[in-house]
Every structure is written in C-alpha cells, then in structure tokens.
mmCIF file of C-alpha atoms in Angstrom:
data_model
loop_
_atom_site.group_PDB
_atom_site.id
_atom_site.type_symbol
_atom_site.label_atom_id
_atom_site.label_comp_id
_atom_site.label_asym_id
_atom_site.label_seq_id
_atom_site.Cartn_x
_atom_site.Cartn_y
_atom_site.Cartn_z
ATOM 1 C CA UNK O 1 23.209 60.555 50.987
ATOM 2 C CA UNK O 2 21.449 59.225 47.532
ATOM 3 C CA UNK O 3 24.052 56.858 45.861
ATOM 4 C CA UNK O 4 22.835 57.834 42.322
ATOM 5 C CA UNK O 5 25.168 58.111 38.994
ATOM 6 C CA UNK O 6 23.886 59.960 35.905
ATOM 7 C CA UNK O 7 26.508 59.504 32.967
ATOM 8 C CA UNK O 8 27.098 59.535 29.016
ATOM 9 C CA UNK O 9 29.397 56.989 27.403
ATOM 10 C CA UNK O 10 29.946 57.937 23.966
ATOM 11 C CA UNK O 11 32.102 56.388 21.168
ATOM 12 C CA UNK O 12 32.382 56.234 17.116
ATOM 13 C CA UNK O 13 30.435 52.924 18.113
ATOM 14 C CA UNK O 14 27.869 53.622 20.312
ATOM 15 C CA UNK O 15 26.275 56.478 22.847
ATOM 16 C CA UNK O 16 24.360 55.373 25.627
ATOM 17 C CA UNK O 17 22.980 56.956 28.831
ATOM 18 C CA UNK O 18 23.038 55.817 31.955
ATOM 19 C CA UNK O 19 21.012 56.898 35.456
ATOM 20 C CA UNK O 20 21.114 54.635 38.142
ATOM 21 C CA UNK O 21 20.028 54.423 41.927
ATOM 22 C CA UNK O 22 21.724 51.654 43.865
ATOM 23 C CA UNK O 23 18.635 52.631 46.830
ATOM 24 C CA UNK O 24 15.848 52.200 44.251
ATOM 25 C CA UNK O 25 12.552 49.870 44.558
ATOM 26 C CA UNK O 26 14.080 47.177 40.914
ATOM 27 C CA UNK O 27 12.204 49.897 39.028
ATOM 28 C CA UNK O 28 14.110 50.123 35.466
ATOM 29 C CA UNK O 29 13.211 51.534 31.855
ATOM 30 C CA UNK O 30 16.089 50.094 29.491
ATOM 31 C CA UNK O 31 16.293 50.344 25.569
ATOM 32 C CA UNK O 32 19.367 48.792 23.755
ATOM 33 C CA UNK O 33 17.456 47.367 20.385
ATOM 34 C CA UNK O 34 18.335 44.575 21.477
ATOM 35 C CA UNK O 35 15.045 42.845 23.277
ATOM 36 C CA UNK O 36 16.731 39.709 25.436
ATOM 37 C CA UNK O 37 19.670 42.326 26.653
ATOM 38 C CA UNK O 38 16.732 44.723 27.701
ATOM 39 C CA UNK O 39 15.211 41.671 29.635
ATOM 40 C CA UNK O 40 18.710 40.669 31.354
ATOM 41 C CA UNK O 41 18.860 44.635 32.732
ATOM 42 C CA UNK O 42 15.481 44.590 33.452
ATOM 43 C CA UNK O 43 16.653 41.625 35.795
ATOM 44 C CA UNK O 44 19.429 43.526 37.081
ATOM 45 C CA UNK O 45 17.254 45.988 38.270
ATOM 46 C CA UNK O 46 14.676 44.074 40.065
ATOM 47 C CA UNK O 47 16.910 41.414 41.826
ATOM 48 C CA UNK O 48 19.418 44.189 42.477
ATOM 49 C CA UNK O 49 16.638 46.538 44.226
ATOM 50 C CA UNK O 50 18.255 49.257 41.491
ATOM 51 C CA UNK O 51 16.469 51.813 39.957
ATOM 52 C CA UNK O 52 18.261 52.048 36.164
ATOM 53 C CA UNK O 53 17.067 53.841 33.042
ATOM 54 C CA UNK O 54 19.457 52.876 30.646
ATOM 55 C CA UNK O 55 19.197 54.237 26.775
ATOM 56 C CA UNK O 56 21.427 52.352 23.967
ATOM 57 C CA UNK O 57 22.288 53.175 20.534
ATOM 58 C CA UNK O 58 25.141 51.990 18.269
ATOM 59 C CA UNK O 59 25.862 49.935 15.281
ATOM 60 C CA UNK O 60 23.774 46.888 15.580
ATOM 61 C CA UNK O 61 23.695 46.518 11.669
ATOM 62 C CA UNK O 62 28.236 45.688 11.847
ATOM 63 C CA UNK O 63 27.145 43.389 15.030
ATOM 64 C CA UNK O 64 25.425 43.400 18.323
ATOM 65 C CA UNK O 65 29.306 42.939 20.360
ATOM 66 C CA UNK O 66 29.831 46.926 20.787
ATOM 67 C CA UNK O 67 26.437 47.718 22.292
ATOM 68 C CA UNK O 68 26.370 44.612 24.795
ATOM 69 C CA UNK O 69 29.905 45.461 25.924
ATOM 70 C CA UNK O 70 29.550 49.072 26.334
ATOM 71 C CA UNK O 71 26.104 48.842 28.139
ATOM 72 C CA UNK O 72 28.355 46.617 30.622
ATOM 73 C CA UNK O 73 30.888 49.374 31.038
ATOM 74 C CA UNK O 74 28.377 52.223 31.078
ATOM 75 C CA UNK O 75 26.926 50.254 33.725
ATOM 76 C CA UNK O 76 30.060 49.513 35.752
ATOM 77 C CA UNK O 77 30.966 53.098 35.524
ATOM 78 C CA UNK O 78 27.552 54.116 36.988
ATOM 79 C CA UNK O 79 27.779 51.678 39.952
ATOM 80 C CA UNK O 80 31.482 53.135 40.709
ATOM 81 C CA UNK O 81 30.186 56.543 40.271
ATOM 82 C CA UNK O 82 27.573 55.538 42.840
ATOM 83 C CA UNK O 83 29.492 53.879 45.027
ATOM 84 C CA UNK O 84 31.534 56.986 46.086
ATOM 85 C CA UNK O 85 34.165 56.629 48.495
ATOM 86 C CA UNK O 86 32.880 53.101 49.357
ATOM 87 C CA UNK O 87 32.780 53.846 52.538
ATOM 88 C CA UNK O 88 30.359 51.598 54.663
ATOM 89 C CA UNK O 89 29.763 48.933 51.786
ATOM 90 C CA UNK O 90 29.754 45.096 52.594
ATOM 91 C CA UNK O 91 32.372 45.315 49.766
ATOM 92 C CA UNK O 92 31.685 41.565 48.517
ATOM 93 C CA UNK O 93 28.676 39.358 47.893
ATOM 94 C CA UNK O 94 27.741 35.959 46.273
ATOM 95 C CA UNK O 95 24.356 34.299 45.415
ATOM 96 C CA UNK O 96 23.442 30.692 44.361
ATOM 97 C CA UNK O 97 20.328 31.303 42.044
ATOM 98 C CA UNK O 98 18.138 28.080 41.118
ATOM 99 C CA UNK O 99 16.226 28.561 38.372
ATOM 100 C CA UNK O 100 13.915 25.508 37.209
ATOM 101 C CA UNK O 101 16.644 22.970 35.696
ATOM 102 C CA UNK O 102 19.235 25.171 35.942
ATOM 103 C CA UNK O 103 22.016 27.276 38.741
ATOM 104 C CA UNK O 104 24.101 29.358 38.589
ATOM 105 C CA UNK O 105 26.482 31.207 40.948
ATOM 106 C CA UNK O 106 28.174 34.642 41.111
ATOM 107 C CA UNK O 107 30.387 36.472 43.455
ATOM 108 C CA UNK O 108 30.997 40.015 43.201
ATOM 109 C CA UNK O 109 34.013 41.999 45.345
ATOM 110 C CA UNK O 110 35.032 46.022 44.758
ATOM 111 C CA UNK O 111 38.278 45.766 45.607
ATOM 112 C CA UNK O 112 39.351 48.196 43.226
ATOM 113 C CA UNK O 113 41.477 44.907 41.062
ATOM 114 C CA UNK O 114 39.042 44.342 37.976
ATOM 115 C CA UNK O 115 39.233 40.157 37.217
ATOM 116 C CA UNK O 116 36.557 38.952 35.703
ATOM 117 C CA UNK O 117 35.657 34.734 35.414
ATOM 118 C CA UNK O 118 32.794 33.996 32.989
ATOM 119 C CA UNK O 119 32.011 30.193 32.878
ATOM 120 C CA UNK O 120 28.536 30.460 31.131
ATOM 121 C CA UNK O 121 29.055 28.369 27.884
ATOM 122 C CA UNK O 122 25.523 27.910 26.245
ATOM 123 C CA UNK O 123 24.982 25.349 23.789
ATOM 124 C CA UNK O 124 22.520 27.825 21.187
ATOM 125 C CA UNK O 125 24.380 30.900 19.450
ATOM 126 C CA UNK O 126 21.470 32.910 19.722
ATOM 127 C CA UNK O 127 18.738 33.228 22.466
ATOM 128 C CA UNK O 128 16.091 35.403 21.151
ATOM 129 C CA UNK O 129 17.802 37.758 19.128
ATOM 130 C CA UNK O 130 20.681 37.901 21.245
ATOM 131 C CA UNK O 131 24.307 36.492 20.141
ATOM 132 C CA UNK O 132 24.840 34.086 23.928
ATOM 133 C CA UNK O 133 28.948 34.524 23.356
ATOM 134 C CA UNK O 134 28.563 38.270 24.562
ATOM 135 C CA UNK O 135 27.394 37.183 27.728
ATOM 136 C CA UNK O 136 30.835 37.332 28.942
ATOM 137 C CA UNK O 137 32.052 40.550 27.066
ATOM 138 C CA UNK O 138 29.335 42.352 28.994
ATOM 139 C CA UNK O 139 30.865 40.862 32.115
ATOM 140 C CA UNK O 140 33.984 41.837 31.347
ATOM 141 C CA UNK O 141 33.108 45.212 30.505
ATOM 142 C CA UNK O 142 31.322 45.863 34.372
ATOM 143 C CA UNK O 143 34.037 44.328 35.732
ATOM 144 C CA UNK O 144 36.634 46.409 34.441
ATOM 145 C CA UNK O 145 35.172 49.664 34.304
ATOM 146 C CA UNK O 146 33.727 48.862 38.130
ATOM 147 C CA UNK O 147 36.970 47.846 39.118
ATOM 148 C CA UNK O 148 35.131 44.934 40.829
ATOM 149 C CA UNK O 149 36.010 41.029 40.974
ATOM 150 C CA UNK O 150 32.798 39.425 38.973
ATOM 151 C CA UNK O 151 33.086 35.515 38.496
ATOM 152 C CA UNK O 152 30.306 33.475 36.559
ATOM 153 C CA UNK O 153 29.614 30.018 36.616
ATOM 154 C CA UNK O 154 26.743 27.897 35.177
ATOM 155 C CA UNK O 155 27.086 24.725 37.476
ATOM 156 C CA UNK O 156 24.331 23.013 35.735
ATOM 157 C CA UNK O 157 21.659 23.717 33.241
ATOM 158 C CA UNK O 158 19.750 22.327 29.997
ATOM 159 C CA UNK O 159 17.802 25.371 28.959
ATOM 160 C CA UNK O 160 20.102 28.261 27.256
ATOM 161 C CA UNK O 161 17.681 31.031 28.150
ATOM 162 C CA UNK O 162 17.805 29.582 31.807
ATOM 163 C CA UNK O 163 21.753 29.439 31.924
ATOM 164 C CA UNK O 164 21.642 32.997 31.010
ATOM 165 C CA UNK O 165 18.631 34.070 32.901
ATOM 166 C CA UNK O 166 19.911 31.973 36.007
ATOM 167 C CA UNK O 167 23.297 34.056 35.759
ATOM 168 C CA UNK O 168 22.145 37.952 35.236
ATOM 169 C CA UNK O 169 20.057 37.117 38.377
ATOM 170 C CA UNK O 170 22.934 35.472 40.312
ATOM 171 C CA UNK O 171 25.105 38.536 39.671
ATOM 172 C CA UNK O 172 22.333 40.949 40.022
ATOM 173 C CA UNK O 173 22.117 39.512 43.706
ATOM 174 C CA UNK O 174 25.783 39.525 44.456
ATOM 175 C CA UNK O 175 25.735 43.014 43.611
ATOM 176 C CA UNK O 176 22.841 43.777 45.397
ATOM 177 C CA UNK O 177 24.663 42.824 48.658
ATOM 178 C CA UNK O 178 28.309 43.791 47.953
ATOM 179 C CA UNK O 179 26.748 47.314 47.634
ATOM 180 C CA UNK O 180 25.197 47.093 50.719
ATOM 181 C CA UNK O 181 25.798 49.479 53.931
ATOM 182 C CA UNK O 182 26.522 48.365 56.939
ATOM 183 C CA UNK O 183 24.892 50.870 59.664
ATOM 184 C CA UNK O 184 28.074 49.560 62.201
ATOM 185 C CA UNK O 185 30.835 50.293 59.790
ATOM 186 C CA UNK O 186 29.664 53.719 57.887
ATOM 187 C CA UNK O 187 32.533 55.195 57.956
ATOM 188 C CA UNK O 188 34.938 52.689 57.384
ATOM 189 C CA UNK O 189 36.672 51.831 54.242
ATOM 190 C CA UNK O 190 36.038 47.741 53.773
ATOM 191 C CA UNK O 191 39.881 47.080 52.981
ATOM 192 C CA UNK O 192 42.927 47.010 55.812
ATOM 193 C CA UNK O 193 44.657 48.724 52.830
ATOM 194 C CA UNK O 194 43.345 51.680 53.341
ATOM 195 C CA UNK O 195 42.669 52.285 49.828
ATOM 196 C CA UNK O 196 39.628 50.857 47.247
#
C-alpha cells in the first residue's frame, strides 16, 4: 500500500497544500516565499527519502511566524495521514548529523503523546531571509499535529546556517527511520498499549 497524504490547511492566516510520499526517491517541489524555509524542506525531502510538494501562502507582510508554523503542522498532518494505522513502523528513530563545524542530534517517536524539545539557539536573528527563532515553532507545530515526540539539540556549532542546516537534516533522518517498516512486524502495532 502507497503511504501518501494529499491535504489543505487553510486559515484567515494562511492556505497551504500539502502532498507527500513517505516511499518517494527525496524528490520535493516546495514554495513558501520564504527562500531558506524552502531550502530546509527541500532537506527534509532528500534526507528523509520523501517525495513532498508543498505550496505556501499567507501573510508574510504582518510576519513570517504563521507560515513557518503552519507549514510544520501541514506537514505533521500529512505524515500522520500517511502513516495510517502505523502498523509495521519502527515507531522511533534518532540521527547524529555532522555538518562541517557543527552537530546536531534529533530523535523522533509516534507514540501518539506530542512533546516537542527544541534546543537550537542561534546567535544571528536572521539567516537569509529567514527569522532563526521560528525554528522551533515549526517544530512544535509537526510535533503536535503528528502527535510524535521531536527533540532538537545543537550540541555544538559556530555557523548559524550550519546549526540550522545540521538540525532539519538530523530530524529529517530520524524521521526517515521512525517511519520505517519492518517486513517481520507488518502487522503489528509498535506499542504494548495497543493503541498509537
């Protein structure tokens, strides 16, 4: 079965479109108007082996915080849409991502209890023409609306485009993995609960 999600999110503030394909080849096509935000999804995509077209628009002349925090729930809802029962998935995953100076780490878990820890401080308000403090509302958006576990952390780093960078990546590979199916276990829900 495809694990695909097509989906509208549509407020007063904002109205993007989603379509997503947690079995793609990291082929994407994302538009938010705001250029380092497309880059970060564009990351998702290719360390996540996802296949996301992801269309933004919204009030970027108030403030960039609505779009970058709704594209993270339109995005969580589309990998819970995806996701399906859950059946078969590795459920968690972590990755330790190096990148020149700088690493970062990020562990992802559906356990159906959103929580999300962000510890990705940058020193520079603005990377590109990106504000750096919604770095963690976008977090907390996919974690919330993916009812997923997401923590953050920037262990070390000088570059503020490389703290960021280093941490889209890490998640993007946590993800990739805590998606994952597990030919043994298709059919069984990854909790003793009973319940995701």
């Amino acid at each position: 079965m495809p694990r695909t999600a097509t989906l509208q999110r549509k407020t007063n503030e904002t109205d993007i479109r989603v379509r997503l394909n947690l079995d793609g080849h990291g082929i994407s096509r994302v538009a938010t108007g705001i250029r380092f935000l497309d880059h970060m999804l564009d990351l998702v995509a290719r360390h996540g082996a996802f296949d996301l077209t992801l269309g933004a628009k919204g009030d970027l002349d108030v403030d960039q915080h609505h779009i970058v925090e709704d594209t993270g729930i339109a995005l969580g809802e589309a990998v819970l849409k995806a996701l399906g029962t859950k059946r078969g998935i590795l459920r968690a995953g972590y990755f330790l991502m190096p990148m020149d100076e700088t690493l970062a780490a990020a562990a992802v878990d559906f356990g159906g209890r959103p929580y999300c820890v962000c510890e990705a401080r940058v020193a520079a308000k603005r990377v590109g023409d990106f504000q750096t403090e919604l770095t963690e509302d976008f977090f907390q958006g996919f974690a919330q609306a993916a009812r997923a576990n997401v923590h953050l952390r920037v262990l070390y780093g000088r570059s503020s485009h490389h703290r960021i960078e280093a941490v889209f990546k890490a998640f993007a590979r946590a993800l990739r993995f805590a998606v994952s199916r597990d030919r043994r276990l298709r059919r069984v829900l990854p909790s003793t609960k009973g319940l995701l």
